[in-house]
PDB file of C-alpha atoms in Angstrom:
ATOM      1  CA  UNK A   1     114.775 153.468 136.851  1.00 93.00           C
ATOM      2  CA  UNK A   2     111.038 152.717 136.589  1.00 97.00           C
ATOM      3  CA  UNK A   3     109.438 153.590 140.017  1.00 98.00           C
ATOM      4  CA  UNK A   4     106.077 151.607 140.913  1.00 98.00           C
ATOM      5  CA  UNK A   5     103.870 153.472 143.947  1.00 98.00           C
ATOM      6  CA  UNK A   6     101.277 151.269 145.214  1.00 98.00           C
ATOM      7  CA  UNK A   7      99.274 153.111 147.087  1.00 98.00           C
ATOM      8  CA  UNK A   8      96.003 151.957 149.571  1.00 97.00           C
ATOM      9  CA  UNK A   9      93.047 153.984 149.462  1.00 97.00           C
ATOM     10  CA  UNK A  10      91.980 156.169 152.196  1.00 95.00           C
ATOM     11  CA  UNK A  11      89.892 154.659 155.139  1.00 93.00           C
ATOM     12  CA  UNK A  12      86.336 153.528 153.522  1.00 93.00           C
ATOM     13  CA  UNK A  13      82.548 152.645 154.405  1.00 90.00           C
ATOM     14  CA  UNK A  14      83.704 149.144 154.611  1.00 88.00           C
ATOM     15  CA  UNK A  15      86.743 149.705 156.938  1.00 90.00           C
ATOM     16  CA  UNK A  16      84.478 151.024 159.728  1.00 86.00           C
ATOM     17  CA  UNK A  17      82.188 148.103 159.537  1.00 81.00           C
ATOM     18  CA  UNK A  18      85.202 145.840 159.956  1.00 80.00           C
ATOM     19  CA  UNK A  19      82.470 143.076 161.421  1.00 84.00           C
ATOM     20  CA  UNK A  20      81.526 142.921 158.100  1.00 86.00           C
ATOM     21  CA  UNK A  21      83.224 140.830 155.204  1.00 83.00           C
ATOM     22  CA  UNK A  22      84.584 143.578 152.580  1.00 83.00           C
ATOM     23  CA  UNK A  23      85.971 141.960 150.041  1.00 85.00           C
ATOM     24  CA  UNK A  24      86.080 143.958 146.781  1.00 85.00           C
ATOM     25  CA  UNK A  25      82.611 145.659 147.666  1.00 87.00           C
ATOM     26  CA  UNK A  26      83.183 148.213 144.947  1.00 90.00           C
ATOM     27  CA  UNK A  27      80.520 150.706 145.964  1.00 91.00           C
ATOM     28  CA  UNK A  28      81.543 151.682 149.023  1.00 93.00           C
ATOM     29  CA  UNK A  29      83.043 155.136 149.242  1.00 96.00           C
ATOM     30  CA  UNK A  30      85.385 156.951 151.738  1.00 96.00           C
ATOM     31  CA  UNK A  31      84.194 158.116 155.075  1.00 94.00           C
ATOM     32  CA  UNK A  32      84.680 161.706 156.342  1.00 93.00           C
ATOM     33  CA  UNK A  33      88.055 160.596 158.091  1.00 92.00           C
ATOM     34  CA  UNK A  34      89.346 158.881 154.639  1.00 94.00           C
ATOM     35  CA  UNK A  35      88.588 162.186 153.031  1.00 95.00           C
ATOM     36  CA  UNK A  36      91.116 163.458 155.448  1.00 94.00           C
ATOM     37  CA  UNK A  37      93.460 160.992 155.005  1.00 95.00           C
ATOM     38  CA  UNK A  38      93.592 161.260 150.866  1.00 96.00           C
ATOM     39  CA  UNK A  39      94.154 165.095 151.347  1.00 96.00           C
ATOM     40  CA  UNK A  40      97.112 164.075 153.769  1.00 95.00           C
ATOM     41  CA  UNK A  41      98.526 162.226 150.790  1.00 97.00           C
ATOM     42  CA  UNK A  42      98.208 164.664 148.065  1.00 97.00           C
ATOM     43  CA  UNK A  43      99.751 166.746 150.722  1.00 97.00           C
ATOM     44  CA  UNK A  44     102.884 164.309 151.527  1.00 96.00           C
ATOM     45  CA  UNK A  45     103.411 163.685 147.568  1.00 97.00           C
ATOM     46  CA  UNK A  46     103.634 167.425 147.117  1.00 96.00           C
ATOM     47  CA  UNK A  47     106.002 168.345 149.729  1.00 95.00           C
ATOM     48  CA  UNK A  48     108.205 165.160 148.681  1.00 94.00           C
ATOM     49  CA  UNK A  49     107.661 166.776 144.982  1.00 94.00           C
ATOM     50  CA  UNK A  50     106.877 163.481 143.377  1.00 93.00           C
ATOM     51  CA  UNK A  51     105.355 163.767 140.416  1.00 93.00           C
ATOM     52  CA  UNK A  52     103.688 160.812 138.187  1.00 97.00           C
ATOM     53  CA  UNK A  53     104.117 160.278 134.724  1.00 97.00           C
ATOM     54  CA  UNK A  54     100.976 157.622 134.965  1.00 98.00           C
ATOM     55  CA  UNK A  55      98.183 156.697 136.975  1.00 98.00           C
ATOM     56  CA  UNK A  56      96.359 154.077 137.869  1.00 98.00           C
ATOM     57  CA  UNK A  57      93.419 153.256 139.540  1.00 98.00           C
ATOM     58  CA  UNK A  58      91.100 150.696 141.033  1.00 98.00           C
ATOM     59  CA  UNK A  59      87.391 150.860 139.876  1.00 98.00           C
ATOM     60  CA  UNK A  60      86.501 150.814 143.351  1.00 97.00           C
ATOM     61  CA  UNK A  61      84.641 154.059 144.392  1.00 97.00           C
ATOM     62  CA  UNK A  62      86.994 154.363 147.267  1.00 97.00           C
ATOM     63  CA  UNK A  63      90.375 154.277 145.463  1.00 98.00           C
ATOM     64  CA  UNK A  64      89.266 156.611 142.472  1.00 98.00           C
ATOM     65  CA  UNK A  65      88.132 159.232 145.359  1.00 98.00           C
ATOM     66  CA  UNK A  66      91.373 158.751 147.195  1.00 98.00           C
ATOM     67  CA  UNK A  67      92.876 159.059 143.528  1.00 98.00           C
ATOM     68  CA  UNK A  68      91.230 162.545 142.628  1.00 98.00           C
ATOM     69  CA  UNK A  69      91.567 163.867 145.899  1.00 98.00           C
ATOM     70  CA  UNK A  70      95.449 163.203 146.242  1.00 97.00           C
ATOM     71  CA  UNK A  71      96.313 163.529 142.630  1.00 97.00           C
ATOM     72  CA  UNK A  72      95.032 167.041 142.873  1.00 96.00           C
ATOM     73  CA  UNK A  73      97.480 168.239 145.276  1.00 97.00           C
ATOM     74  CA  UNK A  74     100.437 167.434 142.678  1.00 97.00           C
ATOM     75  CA  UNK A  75      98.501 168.613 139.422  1.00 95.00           C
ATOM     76  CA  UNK A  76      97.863 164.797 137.762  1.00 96.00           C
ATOM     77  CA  UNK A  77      94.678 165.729 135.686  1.00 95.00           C
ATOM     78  CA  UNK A  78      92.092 162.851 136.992  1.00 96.00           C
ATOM     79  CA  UNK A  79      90.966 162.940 133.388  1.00 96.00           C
ATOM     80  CA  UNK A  80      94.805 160.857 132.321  1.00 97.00           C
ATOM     81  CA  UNK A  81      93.835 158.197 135.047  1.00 97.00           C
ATOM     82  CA  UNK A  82      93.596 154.913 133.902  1.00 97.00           C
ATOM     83  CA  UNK A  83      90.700 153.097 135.459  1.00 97.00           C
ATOM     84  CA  UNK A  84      91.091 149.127 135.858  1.00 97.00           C
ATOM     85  CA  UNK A  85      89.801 145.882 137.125  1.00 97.00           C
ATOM     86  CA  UNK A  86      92.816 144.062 137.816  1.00 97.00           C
ATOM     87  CA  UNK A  87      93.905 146.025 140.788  1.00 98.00           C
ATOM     88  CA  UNK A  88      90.788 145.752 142.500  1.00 97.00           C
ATOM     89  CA  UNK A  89      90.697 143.731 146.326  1.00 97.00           C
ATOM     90  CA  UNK A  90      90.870 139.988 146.534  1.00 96.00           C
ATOM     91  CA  UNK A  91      87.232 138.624 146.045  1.00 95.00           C
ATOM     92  CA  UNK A  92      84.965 137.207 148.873  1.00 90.00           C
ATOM     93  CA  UNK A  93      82.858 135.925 146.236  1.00 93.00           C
ATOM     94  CA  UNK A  94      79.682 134.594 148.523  1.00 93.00           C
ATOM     95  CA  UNK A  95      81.209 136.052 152.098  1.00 92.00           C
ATOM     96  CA  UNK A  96      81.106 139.461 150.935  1.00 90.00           C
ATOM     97  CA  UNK A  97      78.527 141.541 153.335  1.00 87.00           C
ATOM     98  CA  UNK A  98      78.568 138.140 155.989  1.00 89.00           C
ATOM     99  CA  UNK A  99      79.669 138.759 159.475  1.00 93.00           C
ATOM    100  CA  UNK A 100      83.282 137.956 159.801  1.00 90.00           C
ATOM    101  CA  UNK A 101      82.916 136.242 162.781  1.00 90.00           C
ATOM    102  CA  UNK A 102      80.683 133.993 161.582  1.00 90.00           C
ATOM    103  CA  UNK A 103      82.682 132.996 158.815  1.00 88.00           C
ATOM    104  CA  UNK A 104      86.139 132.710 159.682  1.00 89.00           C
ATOM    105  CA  UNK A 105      85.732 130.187 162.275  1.00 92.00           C
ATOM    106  CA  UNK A 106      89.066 128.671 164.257  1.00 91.00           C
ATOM    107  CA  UNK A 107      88.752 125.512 161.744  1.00 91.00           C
ATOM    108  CA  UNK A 108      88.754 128.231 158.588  1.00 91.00           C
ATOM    109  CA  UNK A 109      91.149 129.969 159.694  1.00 89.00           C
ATOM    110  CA  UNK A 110      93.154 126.718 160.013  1.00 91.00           C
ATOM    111  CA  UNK A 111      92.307 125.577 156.791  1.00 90.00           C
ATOM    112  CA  UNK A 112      93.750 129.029 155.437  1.00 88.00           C
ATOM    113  CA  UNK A 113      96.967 128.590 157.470  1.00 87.00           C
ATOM    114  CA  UNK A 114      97.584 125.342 155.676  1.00 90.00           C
ATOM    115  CA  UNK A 115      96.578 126.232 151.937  1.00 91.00           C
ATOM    116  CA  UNK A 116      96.935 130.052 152.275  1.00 90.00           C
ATOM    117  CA  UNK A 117      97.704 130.420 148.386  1.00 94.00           C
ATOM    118  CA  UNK A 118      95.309 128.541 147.283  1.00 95.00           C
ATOM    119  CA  UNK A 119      92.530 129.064 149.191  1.00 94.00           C
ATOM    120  CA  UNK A 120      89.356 130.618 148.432  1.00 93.00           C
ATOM    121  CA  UNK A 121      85.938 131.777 149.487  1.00 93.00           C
ATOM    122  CA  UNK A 122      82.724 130.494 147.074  1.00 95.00           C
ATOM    123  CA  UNK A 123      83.031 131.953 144.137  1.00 95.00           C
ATOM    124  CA  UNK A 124      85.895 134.331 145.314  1.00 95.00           C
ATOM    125  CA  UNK A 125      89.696 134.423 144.567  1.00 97.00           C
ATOM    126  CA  UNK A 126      92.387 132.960 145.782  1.00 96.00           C
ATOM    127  CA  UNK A 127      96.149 135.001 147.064  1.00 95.00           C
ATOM    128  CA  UNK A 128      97.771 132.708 143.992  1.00 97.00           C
ATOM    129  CA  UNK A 129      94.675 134.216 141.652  1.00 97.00           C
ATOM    130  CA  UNK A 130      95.270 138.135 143.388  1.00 97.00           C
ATOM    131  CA  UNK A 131      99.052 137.380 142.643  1.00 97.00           C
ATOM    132  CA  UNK A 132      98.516 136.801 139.112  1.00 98.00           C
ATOM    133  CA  UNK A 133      96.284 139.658 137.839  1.00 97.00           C
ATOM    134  CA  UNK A 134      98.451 142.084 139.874  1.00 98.00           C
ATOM    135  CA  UNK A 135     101.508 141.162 138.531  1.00 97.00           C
ATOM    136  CA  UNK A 136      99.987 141.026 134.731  1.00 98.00           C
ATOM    137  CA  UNK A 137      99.072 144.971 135.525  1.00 98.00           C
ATOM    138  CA  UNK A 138     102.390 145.911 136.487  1.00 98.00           C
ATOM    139  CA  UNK A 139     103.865 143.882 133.676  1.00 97.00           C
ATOM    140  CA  UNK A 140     101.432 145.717 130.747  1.00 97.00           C
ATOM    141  CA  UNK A 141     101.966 148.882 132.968  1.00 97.00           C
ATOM    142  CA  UNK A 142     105.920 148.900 132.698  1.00 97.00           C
ATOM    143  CA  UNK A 143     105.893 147.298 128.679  1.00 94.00           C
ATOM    144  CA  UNK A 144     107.606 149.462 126.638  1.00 94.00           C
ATOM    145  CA  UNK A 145     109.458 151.772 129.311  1.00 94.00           C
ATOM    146  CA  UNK A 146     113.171 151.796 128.995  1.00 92.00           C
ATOM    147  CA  UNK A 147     114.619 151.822 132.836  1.00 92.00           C
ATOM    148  CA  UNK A 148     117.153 153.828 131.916  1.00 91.00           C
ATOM    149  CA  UNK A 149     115.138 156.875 132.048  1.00 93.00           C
ATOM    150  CA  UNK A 150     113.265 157.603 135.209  1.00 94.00           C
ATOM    151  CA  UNK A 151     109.803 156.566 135.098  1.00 97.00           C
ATOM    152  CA  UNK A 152     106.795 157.070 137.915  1.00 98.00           C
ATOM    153  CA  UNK A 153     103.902 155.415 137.676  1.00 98.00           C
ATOM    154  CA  UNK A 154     101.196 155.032 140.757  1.00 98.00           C
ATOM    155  CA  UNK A 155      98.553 152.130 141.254  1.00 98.00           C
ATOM    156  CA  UNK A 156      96.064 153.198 143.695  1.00 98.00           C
ATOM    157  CA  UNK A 157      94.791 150.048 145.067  1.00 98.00           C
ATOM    158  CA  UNK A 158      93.839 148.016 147.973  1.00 97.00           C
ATOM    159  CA  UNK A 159      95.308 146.660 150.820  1.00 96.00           C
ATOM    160  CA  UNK A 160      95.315 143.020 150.284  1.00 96.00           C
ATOM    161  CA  UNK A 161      96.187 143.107 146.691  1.00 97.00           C
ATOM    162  CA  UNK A 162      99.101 145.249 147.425  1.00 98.00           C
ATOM    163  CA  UNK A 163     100.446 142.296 149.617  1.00 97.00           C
ATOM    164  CA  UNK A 164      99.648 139.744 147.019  1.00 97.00           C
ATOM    165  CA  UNK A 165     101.645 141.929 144.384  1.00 98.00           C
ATOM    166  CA  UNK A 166     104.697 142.400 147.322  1.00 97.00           C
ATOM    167  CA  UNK A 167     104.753 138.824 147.889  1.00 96.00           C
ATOM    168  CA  UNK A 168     105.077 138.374 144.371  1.00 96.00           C
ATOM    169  CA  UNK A 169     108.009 140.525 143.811  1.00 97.00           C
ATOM    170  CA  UNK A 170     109.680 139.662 147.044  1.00 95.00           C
ATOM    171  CA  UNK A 171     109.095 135.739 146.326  1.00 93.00           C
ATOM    172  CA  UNK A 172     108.384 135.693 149.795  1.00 93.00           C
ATOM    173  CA  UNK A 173     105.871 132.909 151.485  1.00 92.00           C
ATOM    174  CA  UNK A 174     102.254 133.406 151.402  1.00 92.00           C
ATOM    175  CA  UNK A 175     101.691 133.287 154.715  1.00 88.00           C
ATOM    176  CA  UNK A 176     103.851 136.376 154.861  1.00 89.00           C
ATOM    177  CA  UNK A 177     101.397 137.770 152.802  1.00 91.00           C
ATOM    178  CA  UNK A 178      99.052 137.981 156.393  1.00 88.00           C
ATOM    179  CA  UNK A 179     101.618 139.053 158.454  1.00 90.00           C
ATOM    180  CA  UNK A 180     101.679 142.353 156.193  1.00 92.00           C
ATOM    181  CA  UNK A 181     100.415 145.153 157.084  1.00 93.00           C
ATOM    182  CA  UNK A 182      99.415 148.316 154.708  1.00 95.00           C
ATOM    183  CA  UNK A 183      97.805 151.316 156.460  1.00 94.00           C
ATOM    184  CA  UNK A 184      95.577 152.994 154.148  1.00 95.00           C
ATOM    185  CA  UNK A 185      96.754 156.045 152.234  1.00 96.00           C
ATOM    186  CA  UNK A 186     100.378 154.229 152.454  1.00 96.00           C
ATOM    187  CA  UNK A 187     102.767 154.389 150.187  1.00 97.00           C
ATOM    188  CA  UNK A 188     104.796 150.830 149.060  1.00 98.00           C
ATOM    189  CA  UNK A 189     107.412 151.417 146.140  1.00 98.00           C
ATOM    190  CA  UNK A 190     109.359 148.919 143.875  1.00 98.00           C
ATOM    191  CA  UNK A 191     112.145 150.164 141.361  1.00 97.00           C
ATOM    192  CA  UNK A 192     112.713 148.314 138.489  1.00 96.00           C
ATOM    193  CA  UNK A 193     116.487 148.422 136.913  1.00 94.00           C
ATOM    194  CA  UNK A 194     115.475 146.079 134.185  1.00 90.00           C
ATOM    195  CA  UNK A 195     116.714 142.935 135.448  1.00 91.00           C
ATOM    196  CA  UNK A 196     115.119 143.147 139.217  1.00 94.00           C
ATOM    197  CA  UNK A 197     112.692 144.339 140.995  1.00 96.00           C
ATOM    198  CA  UNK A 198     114.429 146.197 144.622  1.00 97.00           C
ATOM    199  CA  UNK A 199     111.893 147.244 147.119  1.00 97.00           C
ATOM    200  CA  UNK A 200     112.329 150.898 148.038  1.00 97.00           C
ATOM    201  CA  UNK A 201     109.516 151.267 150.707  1.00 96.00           C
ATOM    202  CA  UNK A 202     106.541 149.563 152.108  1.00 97.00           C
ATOM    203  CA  UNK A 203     103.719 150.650 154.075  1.00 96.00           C
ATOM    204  CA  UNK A 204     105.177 154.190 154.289  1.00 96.00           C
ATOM    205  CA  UNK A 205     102.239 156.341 156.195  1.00 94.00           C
ATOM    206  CA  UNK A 206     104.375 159.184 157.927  1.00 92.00           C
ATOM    207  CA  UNK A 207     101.789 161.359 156.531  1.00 93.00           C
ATOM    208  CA  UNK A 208      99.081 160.092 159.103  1.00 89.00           C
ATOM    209  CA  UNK A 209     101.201 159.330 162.487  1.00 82.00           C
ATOM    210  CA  UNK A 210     100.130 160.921 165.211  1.00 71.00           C
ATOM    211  CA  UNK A 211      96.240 161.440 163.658  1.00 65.00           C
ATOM    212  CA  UNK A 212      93.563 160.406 165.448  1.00 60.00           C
ATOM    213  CA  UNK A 213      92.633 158.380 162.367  1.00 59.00           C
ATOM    214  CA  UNK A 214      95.662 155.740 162.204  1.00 57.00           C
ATOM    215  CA  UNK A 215      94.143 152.755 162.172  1.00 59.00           C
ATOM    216  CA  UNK A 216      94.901 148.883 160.381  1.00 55.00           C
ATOM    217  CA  UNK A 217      91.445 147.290 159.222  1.00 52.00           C
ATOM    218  CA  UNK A 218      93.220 143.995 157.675  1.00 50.00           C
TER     219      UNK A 218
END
């Protein structure tokens, strides 16, 4: 069985300024608190004794920090990770930065309600666009991997494109794809049996319940 964990990076710069429009916003790194969190998930991986055969990682600075930091409670060498672009967040394109208020008006948000797969900020991506590169990763991740043997392989990613890749798998509606939510540090796992994809777990954040730093920032 080849077992896919998509995991969301720890709480960033960008989810504290939630007023803001994040969008991929590469740069921003994890706050104090996200540190926190990332050590809580090395620490959960470890005692569930989980071990990863392969890595992978968002370029953004706050998934490759909540990469090292967890990977090195489980003894992954962050020198194996495989750094990529396609599991980066959806792109705001010109709304990155812009006050979210100001953008997402009751008539845009309508107009997402009624074209949600398809629609798009300027120069950004669509969930149909998200959808595609995510599932081309996990198809060039998997190529070559016999699911008869057991297989791990973790995607540390982002919260948005982890829905986009769950609503692929799941075929489920893209509206659905809203109504998601993925905590960050969570854990979402698919198992692949070589004909389907089952989902094992999604949003799992056990790790963090009870913190002072739970928190969902969209």
């Amino acid at each position: 069985m080849i077992n896919i964990y998509l995991i969301r990076h720890a709480e960033s710069m960008g989810n504290v300024n939630h007023h803001l429009i994040g969008g991929q916003s590469n740069h921003y790194p994890l706050t104090e608190r996200g540190e926190t969190q990332a050590h809580q998930l090395g620490k959960r991986l470890q005692q569930e004794g989980l071990h990863f055969d392969y890595v992978h990682a968002s370029i953004a600075v706050r998934a490759q920090q909540t990469c090292q930091i967890s990977c090195g409670h489980i003894g992954f060498d962050f020198a194996q990770v495989q750094h990529t672009d396609q599991i980066v967040e959806l792109s705001q394109g010109e709304w990155e930065g812009q006050v979210r208020k100001d953008i997402y008006t009751p008539e845009r948000k309508e107009e997402i309600v009624t074209n949600s797969y398809h629609f798009k900020a300027p120069q950004g991506e669509s969930q149909k666009e998200v959808c595609d590169r995510m599932e081309n990763w996990l198809l060039a991740a998997i190529e070559g991997l016999d699911p008869k043997e057991e297989v791990n392989i973790a995607g540390y990613s982002h919260g948005f494109a982890i829905k986009c890749l769950v609503k692929r798998l799941m075929n489920s509606d893209p509206l659905m794809t809203y109504r998601t939510i993925i905590h960050n540090t969570s854990i979402t796992c698919f198992q692949f049996n070589g004909k389907n994809w089952l989902l094992e777990r999604l949003n799992d954040h056990t790790h963090i319940i009870g913190s002072d730093f739970i928190g969902h920032y969209g």
